[in-house]
Coordinates of C-alpha atoms and ligand atoms in Angstrom, one line a residue:
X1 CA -120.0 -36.6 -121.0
X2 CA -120.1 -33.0 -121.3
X3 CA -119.9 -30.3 -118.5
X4 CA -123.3 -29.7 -118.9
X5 CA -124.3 -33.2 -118.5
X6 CA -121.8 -33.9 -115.8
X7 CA -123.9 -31.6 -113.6
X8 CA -126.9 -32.9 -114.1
X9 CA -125.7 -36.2 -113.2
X10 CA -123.6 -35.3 -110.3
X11 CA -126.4 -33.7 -108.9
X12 CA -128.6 -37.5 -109.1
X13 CA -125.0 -38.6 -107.9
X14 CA -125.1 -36.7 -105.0
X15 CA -128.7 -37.4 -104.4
X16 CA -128.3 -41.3 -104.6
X17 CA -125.1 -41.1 -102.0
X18 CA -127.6 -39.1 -99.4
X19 CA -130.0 -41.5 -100.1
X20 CA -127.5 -44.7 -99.7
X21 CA -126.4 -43.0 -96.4
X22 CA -129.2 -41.8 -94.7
X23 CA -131.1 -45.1 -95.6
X24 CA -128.2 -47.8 -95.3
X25 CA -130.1 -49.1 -92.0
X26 CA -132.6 -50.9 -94.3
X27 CA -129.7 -52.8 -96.4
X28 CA -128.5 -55.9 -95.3
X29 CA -125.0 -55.6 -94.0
X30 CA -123.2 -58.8 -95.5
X31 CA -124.3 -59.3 -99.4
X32 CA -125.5 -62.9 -100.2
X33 CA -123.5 -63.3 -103.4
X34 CA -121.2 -65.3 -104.8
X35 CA -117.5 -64.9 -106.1
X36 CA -117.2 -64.0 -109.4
X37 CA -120.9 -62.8 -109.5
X38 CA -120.2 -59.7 -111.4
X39 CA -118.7 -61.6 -114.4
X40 CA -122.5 -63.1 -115.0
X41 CA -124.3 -59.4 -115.4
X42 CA -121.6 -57.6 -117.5
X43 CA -120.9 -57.4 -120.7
X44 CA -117.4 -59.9 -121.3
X45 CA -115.4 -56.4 -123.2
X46 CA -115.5 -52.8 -122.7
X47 CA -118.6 -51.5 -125.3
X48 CA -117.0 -49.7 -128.3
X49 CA -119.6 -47.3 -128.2
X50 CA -120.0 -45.2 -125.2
X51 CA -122.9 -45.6 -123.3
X52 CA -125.5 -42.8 -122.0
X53 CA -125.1 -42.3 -118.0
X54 CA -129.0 -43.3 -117.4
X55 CA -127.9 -46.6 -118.4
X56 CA -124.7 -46.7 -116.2
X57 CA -126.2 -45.3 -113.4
X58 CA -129.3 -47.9 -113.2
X59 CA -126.3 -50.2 -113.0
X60 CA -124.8 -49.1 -109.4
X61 CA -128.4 -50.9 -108.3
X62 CA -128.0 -53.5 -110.2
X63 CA -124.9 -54.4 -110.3
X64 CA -122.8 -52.8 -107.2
X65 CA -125.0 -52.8 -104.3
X66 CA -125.9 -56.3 -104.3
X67 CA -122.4 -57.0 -103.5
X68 CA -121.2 -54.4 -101.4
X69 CA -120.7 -54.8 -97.8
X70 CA -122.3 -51.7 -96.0
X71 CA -119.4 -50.2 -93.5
X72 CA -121.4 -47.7 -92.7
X73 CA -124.5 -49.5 -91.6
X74 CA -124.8 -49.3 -87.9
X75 CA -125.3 -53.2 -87.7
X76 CA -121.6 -53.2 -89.0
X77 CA -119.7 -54.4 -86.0
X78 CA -116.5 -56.0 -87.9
X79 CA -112.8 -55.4 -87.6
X80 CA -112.5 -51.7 -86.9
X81 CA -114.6 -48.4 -88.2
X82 CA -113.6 -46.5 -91.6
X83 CA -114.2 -43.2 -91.6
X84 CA -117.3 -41.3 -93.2
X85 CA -118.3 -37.9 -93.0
X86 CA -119.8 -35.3 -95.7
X87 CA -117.2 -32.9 -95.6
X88 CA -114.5 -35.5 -96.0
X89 CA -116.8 -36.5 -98.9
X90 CA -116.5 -33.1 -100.5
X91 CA -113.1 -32.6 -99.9
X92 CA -112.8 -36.1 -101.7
X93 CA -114.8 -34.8 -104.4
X94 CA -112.4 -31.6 -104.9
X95 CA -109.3 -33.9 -104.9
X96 CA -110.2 -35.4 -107.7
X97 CA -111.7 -32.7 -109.4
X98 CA -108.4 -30.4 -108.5
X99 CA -106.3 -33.8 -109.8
X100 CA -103.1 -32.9 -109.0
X101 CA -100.4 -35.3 -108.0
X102 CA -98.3 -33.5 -104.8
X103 CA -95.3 -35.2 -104.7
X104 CA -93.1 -32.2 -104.6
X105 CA -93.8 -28.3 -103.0
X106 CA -93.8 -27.3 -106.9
X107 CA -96.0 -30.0 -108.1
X108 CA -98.6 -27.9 -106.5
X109 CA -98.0 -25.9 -103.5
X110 CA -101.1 -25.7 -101.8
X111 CA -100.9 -29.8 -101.3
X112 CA -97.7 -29.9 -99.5
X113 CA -98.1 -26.3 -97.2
X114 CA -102.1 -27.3 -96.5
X115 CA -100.8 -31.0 -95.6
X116 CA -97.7 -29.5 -93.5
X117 CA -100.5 -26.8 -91.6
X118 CA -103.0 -29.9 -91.2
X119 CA -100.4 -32.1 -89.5
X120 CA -99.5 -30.0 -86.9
X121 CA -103.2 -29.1 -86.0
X122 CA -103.6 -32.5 -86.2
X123 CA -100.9 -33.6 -84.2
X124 CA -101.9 -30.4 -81.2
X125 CA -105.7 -32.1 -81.1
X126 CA -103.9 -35.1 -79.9
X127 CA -101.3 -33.5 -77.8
X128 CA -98.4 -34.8 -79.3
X129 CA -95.1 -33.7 -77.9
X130 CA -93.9 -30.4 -79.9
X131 CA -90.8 -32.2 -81.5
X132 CA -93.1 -34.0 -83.6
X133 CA -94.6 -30.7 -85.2
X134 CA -93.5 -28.6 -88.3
X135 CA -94.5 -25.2 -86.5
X136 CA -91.7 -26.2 -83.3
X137 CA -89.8 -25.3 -86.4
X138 CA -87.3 -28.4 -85.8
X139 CA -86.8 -31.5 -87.6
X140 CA -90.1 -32.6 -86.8
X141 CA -93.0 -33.0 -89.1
X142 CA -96.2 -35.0 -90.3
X143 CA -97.0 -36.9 -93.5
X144 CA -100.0 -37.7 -95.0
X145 CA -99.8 -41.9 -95.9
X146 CA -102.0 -44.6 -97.4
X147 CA -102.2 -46.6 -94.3
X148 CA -100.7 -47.3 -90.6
X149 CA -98.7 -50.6 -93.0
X150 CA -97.7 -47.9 -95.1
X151 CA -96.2 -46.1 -92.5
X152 CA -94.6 -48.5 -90.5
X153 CA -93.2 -49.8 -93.5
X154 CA -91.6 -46.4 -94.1
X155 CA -90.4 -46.2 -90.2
X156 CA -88.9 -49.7 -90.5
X157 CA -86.8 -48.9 -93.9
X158 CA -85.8 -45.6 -92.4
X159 CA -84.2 -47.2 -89.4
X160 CA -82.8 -49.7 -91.2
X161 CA -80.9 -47.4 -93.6
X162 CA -79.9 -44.9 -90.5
X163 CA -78.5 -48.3 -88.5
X164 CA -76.6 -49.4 -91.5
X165 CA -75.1 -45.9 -91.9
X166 CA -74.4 -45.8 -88.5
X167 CA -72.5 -49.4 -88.2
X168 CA -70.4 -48.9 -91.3
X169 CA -69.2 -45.8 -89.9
X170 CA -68.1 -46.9 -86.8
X171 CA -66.4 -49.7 -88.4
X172 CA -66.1 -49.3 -92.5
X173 CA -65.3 -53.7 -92.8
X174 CA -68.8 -54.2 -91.8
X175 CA -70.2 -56.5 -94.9
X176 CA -73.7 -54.4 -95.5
X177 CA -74.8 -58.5 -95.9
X178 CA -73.8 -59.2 -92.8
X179 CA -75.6 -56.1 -91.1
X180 CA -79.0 -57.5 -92.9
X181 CA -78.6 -60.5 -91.2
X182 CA -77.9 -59.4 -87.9
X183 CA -80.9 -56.7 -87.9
X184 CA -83.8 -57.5 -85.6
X185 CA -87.1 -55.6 -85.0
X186 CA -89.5 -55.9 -82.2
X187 CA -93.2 -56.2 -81.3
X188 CA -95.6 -57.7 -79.2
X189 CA -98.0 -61.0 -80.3
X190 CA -100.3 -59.0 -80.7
X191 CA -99.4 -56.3 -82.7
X192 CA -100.8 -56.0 -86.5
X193 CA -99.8 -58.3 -88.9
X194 CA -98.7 -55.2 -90.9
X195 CA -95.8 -55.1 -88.8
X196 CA -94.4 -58.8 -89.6
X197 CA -95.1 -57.8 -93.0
X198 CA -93.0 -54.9 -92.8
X199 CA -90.3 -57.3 -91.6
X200 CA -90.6 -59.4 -94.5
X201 CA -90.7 -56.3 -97.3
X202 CA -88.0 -54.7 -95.6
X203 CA -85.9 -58.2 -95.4
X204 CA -85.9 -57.7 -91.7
X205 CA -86.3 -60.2 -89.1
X206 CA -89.1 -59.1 -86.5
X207 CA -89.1 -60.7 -82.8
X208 CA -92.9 -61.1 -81.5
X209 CA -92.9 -60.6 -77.6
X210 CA -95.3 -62.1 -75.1
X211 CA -97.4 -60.0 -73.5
X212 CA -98.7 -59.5 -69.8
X213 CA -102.2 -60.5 -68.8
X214 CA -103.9 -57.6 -70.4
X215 CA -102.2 -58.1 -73.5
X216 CA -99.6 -55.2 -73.2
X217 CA -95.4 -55.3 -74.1
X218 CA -94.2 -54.4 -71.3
X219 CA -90.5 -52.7 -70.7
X220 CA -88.9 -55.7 -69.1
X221 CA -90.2 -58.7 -71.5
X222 CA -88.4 -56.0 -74.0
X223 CA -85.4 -55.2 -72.3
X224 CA -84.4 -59.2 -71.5
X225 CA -85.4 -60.2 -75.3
X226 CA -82.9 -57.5 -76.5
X227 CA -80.2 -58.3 -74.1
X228 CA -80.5 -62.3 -75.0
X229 CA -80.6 -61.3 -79.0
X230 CA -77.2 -58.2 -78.6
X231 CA -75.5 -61.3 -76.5
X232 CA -76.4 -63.8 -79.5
X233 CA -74.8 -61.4 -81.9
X234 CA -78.2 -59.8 -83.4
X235 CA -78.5 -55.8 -83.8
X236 CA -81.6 -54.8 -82.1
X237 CA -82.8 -51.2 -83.8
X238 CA -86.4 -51.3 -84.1
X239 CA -89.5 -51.6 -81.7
X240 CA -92.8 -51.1 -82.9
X241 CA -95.1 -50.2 -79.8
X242 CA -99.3 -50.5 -80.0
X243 CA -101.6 -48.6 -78.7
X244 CA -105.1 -50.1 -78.9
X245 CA -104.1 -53.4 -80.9
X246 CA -106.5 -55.3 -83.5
X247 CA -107.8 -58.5 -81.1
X248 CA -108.8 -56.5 -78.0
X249 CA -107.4 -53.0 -78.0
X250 CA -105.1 -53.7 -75.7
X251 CA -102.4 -50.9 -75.1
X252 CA -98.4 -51.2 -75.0
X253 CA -96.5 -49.6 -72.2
X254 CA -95.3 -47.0 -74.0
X255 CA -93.1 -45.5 -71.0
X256 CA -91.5 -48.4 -70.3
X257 CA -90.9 -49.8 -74.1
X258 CA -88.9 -46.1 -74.5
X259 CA -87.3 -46.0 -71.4
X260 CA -85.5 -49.5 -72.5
X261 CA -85.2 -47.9 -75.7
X262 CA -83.5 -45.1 -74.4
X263 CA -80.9 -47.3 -72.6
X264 CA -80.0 -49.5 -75.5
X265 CA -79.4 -46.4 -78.1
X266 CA -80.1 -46.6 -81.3
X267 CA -83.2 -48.1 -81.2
X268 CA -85.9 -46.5 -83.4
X269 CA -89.4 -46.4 -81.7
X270 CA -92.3 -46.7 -83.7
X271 CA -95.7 -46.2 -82.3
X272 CA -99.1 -47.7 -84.1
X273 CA -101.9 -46.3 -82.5
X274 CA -104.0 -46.7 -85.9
X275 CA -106.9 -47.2 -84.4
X276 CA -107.1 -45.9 -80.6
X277 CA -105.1 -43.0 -81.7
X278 CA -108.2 -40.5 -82.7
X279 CA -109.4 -41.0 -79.7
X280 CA -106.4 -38.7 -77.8
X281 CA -108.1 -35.9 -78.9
X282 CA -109.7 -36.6 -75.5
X283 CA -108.3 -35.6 -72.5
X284 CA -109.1 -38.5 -70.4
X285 CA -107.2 -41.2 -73.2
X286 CA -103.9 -39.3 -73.5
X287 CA -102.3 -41.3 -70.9
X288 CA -101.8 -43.7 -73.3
X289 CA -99.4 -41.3 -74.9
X290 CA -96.9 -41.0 -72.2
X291 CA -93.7 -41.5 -72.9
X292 CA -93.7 -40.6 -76.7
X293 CA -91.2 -38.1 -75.9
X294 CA -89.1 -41.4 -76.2
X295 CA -90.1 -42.0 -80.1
X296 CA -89.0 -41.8 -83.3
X297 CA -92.1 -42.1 -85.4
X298 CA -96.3 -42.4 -84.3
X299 CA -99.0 -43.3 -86.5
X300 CA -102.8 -43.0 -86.6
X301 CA -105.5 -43.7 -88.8
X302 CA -107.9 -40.6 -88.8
X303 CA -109.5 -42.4 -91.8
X304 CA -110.4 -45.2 -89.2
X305 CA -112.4 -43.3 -86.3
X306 CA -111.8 -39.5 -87.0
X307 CA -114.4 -39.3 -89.6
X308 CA -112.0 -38.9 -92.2
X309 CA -112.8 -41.3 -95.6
X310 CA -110.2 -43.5 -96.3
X311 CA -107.2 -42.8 -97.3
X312 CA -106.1 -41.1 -94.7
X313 CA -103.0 -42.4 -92.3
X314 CA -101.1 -39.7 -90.1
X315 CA -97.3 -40.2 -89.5
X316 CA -95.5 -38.0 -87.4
X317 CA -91.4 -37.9 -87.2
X318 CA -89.3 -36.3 -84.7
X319 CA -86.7 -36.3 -87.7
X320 CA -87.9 -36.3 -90.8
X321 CA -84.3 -36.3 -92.2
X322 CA -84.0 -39.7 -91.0
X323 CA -86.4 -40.5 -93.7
X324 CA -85.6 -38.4 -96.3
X325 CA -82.0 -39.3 -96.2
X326 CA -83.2 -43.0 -96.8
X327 CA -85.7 -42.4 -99.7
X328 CA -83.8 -39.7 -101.5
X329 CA -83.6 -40.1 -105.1
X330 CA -83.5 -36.7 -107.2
X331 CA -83.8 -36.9 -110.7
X332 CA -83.3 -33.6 -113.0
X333 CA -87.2 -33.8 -113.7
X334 CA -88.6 -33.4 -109.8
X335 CA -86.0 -30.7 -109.1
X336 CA -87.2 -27.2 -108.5
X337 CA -85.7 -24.2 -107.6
X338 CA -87.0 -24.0 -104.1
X339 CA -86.5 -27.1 -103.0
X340 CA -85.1 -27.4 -98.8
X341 CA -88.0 -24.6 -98.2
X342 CA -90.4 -27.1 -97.8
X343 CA -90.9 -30.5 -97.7
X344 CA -90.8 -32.5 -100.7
X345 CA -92.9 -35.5 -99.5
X346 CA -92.4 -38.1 -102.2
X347 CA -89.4 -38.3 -99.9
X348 CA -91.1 -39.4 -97.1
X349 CA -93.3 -42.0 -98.3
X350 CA -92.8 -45.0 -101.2
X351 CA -94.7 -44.2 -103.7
X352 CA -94.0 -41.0 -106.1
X353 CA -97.5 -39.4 -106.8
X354 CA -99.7 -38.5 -103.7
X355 CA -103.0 -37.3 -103.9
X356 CA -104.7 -34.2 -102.5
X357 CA -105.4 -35.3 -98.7
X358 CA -105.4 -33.0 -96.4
X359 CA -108.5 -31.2 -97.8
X360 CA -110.4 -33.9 -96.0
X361 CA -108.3 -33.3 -92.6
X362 CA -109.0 -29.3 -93.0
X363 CA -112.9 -30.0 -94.2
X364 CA -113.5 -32.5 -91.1
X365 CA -111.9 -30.1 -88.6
X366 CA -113.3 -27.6 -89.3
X367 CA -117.0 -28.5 -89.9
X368 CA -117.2 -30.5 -86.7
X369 CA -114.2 -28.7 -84.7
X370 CA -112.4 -30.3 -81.7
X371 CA -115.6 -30.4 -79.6
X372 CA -117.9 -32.5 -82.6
X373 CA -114.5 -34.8 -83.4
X374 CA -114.3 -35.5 -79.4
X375 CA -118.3 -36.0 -78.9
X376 CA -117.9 -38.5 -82.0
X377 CA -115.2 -40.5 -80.0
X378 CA -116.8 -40.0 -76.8
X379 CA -120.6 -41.4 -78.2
X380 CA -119.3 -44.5 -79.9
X381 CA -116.9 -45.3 -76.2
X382 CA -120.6 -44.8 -74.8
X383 CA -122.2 -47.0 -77.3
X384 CA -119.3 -49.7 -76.8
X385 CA -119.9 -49.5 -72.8
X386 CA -124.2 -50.0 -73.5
X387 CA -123.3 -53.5 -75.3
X388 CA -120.6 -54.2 -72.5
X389 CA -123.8 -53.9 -69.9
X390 CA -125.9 -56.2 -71.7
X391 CA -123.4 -58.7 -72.2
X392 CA -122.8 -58.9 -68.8
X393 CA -126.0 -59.3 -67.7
X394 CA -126.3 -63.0 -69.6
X395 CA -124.6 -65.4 -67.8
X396 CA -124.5 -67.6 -70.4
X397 CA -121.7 -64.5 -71.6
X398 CA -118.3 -63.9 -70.2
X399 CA -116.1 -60.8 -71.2
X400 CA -112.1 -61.6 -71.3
X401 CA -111.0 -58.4 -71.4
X402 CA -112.4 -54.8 -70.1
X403 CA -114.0 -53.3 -73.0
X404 CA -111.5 -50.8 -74.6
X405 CA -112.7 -47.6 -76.9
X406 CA -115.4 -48.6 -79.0
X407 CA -114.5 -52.5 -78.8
X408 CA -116.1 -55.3 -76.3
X409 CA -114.6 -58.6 -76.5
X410 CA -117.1 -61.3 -75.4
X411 CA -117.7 -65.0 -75.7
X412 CA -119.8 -67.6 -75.0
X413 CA -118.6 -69.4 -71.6
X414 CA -117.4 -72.8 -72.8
X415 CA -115.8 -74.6 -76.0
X416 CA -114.4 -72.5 -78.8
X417 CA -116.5 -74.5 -81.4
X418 CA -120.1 -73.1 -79.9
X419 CA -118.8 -69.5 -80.5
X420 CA -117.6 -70.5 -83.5
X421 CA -121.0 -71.7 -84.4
X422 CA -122.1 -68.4 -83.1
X423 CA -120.5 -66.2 -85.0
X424 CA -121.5 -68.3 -88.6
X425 CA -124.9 -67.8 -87.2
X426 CA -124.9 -64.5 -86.8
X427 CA -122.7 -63.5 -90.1
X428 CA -124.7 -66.0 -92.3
X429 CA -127.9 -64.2 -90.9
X430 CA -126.1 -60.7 -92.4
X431 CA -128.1 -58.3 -90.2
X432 CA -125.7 -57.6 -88.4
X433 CA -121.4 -58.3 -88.9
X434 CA -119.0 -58.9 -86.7
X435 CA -115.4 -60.8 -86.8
X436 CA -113.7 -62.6 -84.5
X437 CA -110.3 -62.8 -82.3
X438 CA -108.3 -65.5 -80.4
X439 CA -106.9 -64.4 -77.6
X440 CA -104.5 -67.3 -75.7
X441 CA -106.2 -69.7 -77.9
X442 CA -109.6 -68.6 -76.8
X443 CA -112.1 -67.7 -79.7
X444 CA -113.7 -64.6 -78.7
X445 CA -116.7 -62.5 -80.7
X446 CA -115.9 -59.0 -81.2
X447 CA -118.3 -56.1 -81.6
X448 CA -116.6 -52.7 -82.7
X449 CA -118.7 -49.8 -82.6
X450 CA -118.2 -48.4 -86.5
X451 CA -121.0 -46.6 -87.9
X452 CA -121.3 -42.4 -87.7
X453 CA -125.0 -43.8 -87.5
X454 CA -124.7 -46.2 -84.9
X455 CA -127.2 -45.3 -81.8
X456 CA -128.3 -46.9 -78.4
X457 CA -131.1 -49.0 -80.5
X458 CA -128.7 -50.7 -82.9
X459 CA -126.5 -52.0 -79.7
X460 CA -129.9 -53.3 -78.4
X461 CA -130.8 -54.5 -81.7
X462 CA -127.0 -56.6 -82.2
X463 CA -127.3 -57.7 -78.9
X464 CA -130.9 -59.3 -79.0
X465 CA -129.4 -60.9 -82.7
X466 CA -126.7 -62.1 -81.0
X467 CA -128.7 -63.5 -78.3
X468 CA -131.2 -65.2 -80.8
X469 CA -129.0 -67.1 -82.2
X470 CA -127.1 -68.2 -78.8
X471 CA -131.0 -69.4 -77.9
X472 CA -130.8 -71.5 -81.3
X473 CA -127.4 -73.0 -79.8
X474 CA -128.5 -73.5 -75.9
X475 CA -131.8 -74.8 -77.2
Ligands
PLP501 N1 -102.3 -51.4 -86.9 C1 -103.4 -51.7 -86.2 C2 -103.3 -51.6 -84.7 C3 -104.6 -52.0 -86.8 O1 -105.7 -52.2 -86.1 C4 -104.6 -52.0 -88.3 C5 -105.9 -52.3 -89.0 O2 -106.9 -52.4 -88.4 C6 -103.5 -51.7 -89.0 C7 -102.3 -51.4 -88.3 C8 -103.5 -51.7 -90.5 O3 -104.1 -50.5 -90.9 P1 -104.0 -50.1 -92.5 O4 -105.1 -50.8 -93.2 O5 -104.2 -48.6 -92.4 O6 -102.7 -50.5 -93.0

C-alpha cells in the first residue's frame, strides 16, 4: 500500500467505523460462534503474495464481525463500560501514525511533558489532593498505565522494595528471604482479583478482609487484622483500598482504612477506584475521596467510563521516587543528557516502550470539557437509576444492594439456580448482555450502564428482555 492508496482506504475505513458505531443498535450484542471459528474461513499460512485492500476489507464483514462482541451497543450491560469517543479515536489514530515509543523525556519529548500536563489536569477534574500533582512541584506525579492491574502491580512492587530497604536498614542481619516471607498485603473480599494477582506476581502474600453489610473495608476490621498478623510475626506494608468494587460497586472507607494506616507507619496505601473513579469529576461523588490525603498511590480507569478508548489507566503517586528508586535500571543506551529534568517513565511502570497516550486524555478534554465529561457520568447514573425503578416495581425482583453509579444489582427473589437460569436465558438470547455477581453466596444479575449510546429506551428495552424471559421461568 502506497500513500496514495492508504487514503483512499482510510477514508472507507473511517466511513465503515461511523457506520459500525452509529448503527451497532442493530447488531446482536453476543456473537453465535464457535471457538476456533476463524481457523475454518482463513487461509491456513500467510499469502506470499500480497493481497489488494478491497479483498481485505470485505473480510472485516466476513470474517471479524460475526465474532465480535459489541461493547459499545447500548444492550451491552456486562462487567463494566470501556471507553469510546471520536476524539479518543483520533488521538488513537495519531499515536500510531506518530509511532513513537516514550519511554524516556528524549525518546520524544512531547509524550512525556503532554502526559505530565494531562495528569495533573486530570488529576484537578477529580479533585485530587495537590501532593499527588506534578504542577505542586513536589514529589508528586501521574503516569499513564495499561490497566488499574498494571498499576497496582507497580504500587505493590514499589512498597515492597521501599519496606525491604527500610527493614535492612534498621537492622542490616535481616535475611531479605526472611523479609519476603513475613510481608503481607491487604484488601477487602471484594476487591478485584487483580489485586490477589498482584500478590502472587509480586511473591507477596495478600490478607482478604470481610466486609460490613454494604460491602465496605472498614478501619477497624483493618486495624484488628494487622494487629493479630504484627503479633504473629508478619510485616503488614500494604493496603489496597476500593472505591466502587467489581460485584456491586461498593466503596471502601477510605478515611478510616488511612487513619489505621497512619497509626501503623509504613504502610503504603493504594487506592483502586478503576471504575467509580471518573465519576469524581462530579461534585456530589467526591466524598468518596476523603481521606486520600492518607495515600500513597490512586488509580482510575479513564478508559473505563471517561470516554477515553482503552488503554488508558491513570496512577497518581504522592512520591514518585518511591517508584523510580524500585524500577531503576539505566543502561548507557536510554541515558540522555537531560535526564532528572523530567520524568523518565519507563521508570515508573514495567514494561520499557509506552505508547503515545495522553493524546487521547488532551483530545477527550478538550472536545467535551469538564461540563460534557460530567453530563456523560451524570446521564449513564440517571440511566442506572431508570432500570433501578423498574426493577423495583416487579415483585417477583429484589435489589440487594442500592444501586451504585451506573450499576443495579438485582435478582430474582428465591433460589440461586432460577437466576442462574435467568441469566443463560437472557445471554443465550444475545440481545442484550449482562454478567453476573455473588454476593454472600447470593447469585445476583448485574446491569452496568456501558454504552456512550445507551438512552432511556434501551433500559426499557433490557428490562422488558429481562422480564420475558423471567415470564418463561414463572410460567
Ligand atoms: N479494579 C477494579 C475495581 C475493577 O473493576 C477492574 C475491572 O473491572 C480492575 C481493577 C481491573 O482493571 P484492568 O482491566 O484495567 O486491569
Amino acid at each position: 500500500m502506497n500513500a496514495q492508496q492508504f487514503r483512499s482506504a482510510a477514508h472507507e475505513m473511517i466511513d465503515f467505523i461511523i457506520d459500525y458505531l452509529e448503527n451497532i443498535r442493530s447488531r446482536r450484542v453476543l456473537p453465535t460462534i464457535q471457538p476456533g471459528y476463524i481457523r475454518e474461513m482463513i487461509p491456513e499460512a500467510a499469502p506470499e503474495r500480497g493481497e489488494s485492500w478491497q479483498v481485505i476489507f470485505q473480510d472485516i464483514e466476513r470474517v471479524i464481525m460475526p465474532g465480535v462482541t459489541h461493547w459499545h451497543s447500548p444492550q451491552f450491560h456486562a462487567y463494566f463500560p470501556t471507553g469510546n469517543s471520536w476524539p479518543a479515536i483520533l488521538a488513537d489514530i495519531l499515536s500510531d501514525a506518530i509511532g513513537c515509543i516514550g519511554f524516556s523525556w528524549i525518546a520524544s519529548p512531547a509524550c512525556t511533558d503532554l502526559e505530565v500536563v494531562m495528569m495533573d489536569w486530570l488529576g484537578q477534574l477529580i479533585g485530587l489532593p495537590s501532593q499527588f500533582l506534578a504542577c505542586s512541584g513536589g514529589t508528586g506525579g501521574g503516569v499513564i498505565q495499561g490497566t488499574a492491574s498494571e498499576a497496582t502491580l507497580v504500587a505493590l512492587l514499589a512498597a515492597k522494595s521501599k519496606a525491604i530497604k527500610r527493614l535492612k536498614l534498621m537492622d542490616p542481619n535481616f535475611e531479605e528471604s526472611q523479609i519476603f516471607s513475613n510481608l503481607l498485603a491487604y484488601s477487602s473480599d471484594q476487591s478485584h482479583s487483580s489485586v490477589e494477582r498482584a500478590g502472587i506476581l509480586a511473591g507477596v502474600r495478600v490478607r482478604l478482609l470481610e466486609t460490613d453489610e454494604c460491602f465496605s473495608l472498614r478501619g477497624e476490621t483493618l486495624k484488628l487484622a494487622m494487629e493479630e498478623d504484627r503479633a504473629k510475626g508478619f510485616i503488614p506494608f500494604f493496603v489496597t483500598a476500593t472505591l466502587g468494587t467489581t460485584p456491586s460497586c461498593a466503596f471502601d472507607d477510605l478515611s478510616e482504612i488511612g487513619t489505621v494506616c497512619q497509626q501503623f507507619q509504613n504502610i503504603w496505601l493504594h487506592v483502586d477506584a478503576a471504575y467509580a473513579g471518573s465519576a469524581f469529576i462530579c461534585d456530589e461523588y467526591r466524598h468518596y475521596l476523603n481521606g486520600l490525603e492518607m495515600a500513597d498511590s490512586f488509580n482510575f480507569n479513564p478508559h473505563k467510563w471517561l470516554l477515553i478508548n482503552f488503554d488508558c489507566s491513570a496512577m497518581w503517586l504522592k512520591n514518585a521516587n518511591d517508584v523510580v528508586d524500585a524500577f531503576n535500571v539505566d543502561p548507557l543506551y536510554l541515558k540522555h543528557d537531560r535526564q532528572g529534568q523530567a520524568p523518565d517513565y519507563r521508570h515508573w511502570q514495567i514494561p520499557l516502550g509506552r505508547r503515545f497516550r495522553s493524546l487521547k486524555l488532551w483530545f477527550v478534554m478538550r472536545s467535551y470539557g469538564a461540563e460534557g465529561l460530567r453530563a456523560h457520568i451524570r446521564q449513564q447514573i440517571q440511566l442506572a437509576n431508570e432500570f433501578q425503578q423498574l426493577v423495583a416495581k416487579d415483585d417477583r425482583f429484589e435489589i440487594p444492594v442500592p444501586p451504585a453509579m451506573g450499576l443495579v444489582c438485582f435478582r430474582m427473589k428465591g433460589e440461586n439456580s432460577q437466576n442462574e437460569a435467568l441469566l443463560k436465558r437472557i445471554n443465550d438470547s444475545g440481545r442484550i448482555h449482562m454478567v453476573p455477581a455473588k454476593l454472600r453466596g447470593q447469585f445476583i444479575l448485574r446491569l452496568a450502564v456501558c454504552s456512550r449510546y445507551t438512552e432511556s429506551h434501551d433500559i426499557v428495552y433490557a428490562w422488558q428482555e429481562v422480564t420475558s424471559h423471567a415470564d418463561h421461568l414463572t410460567g
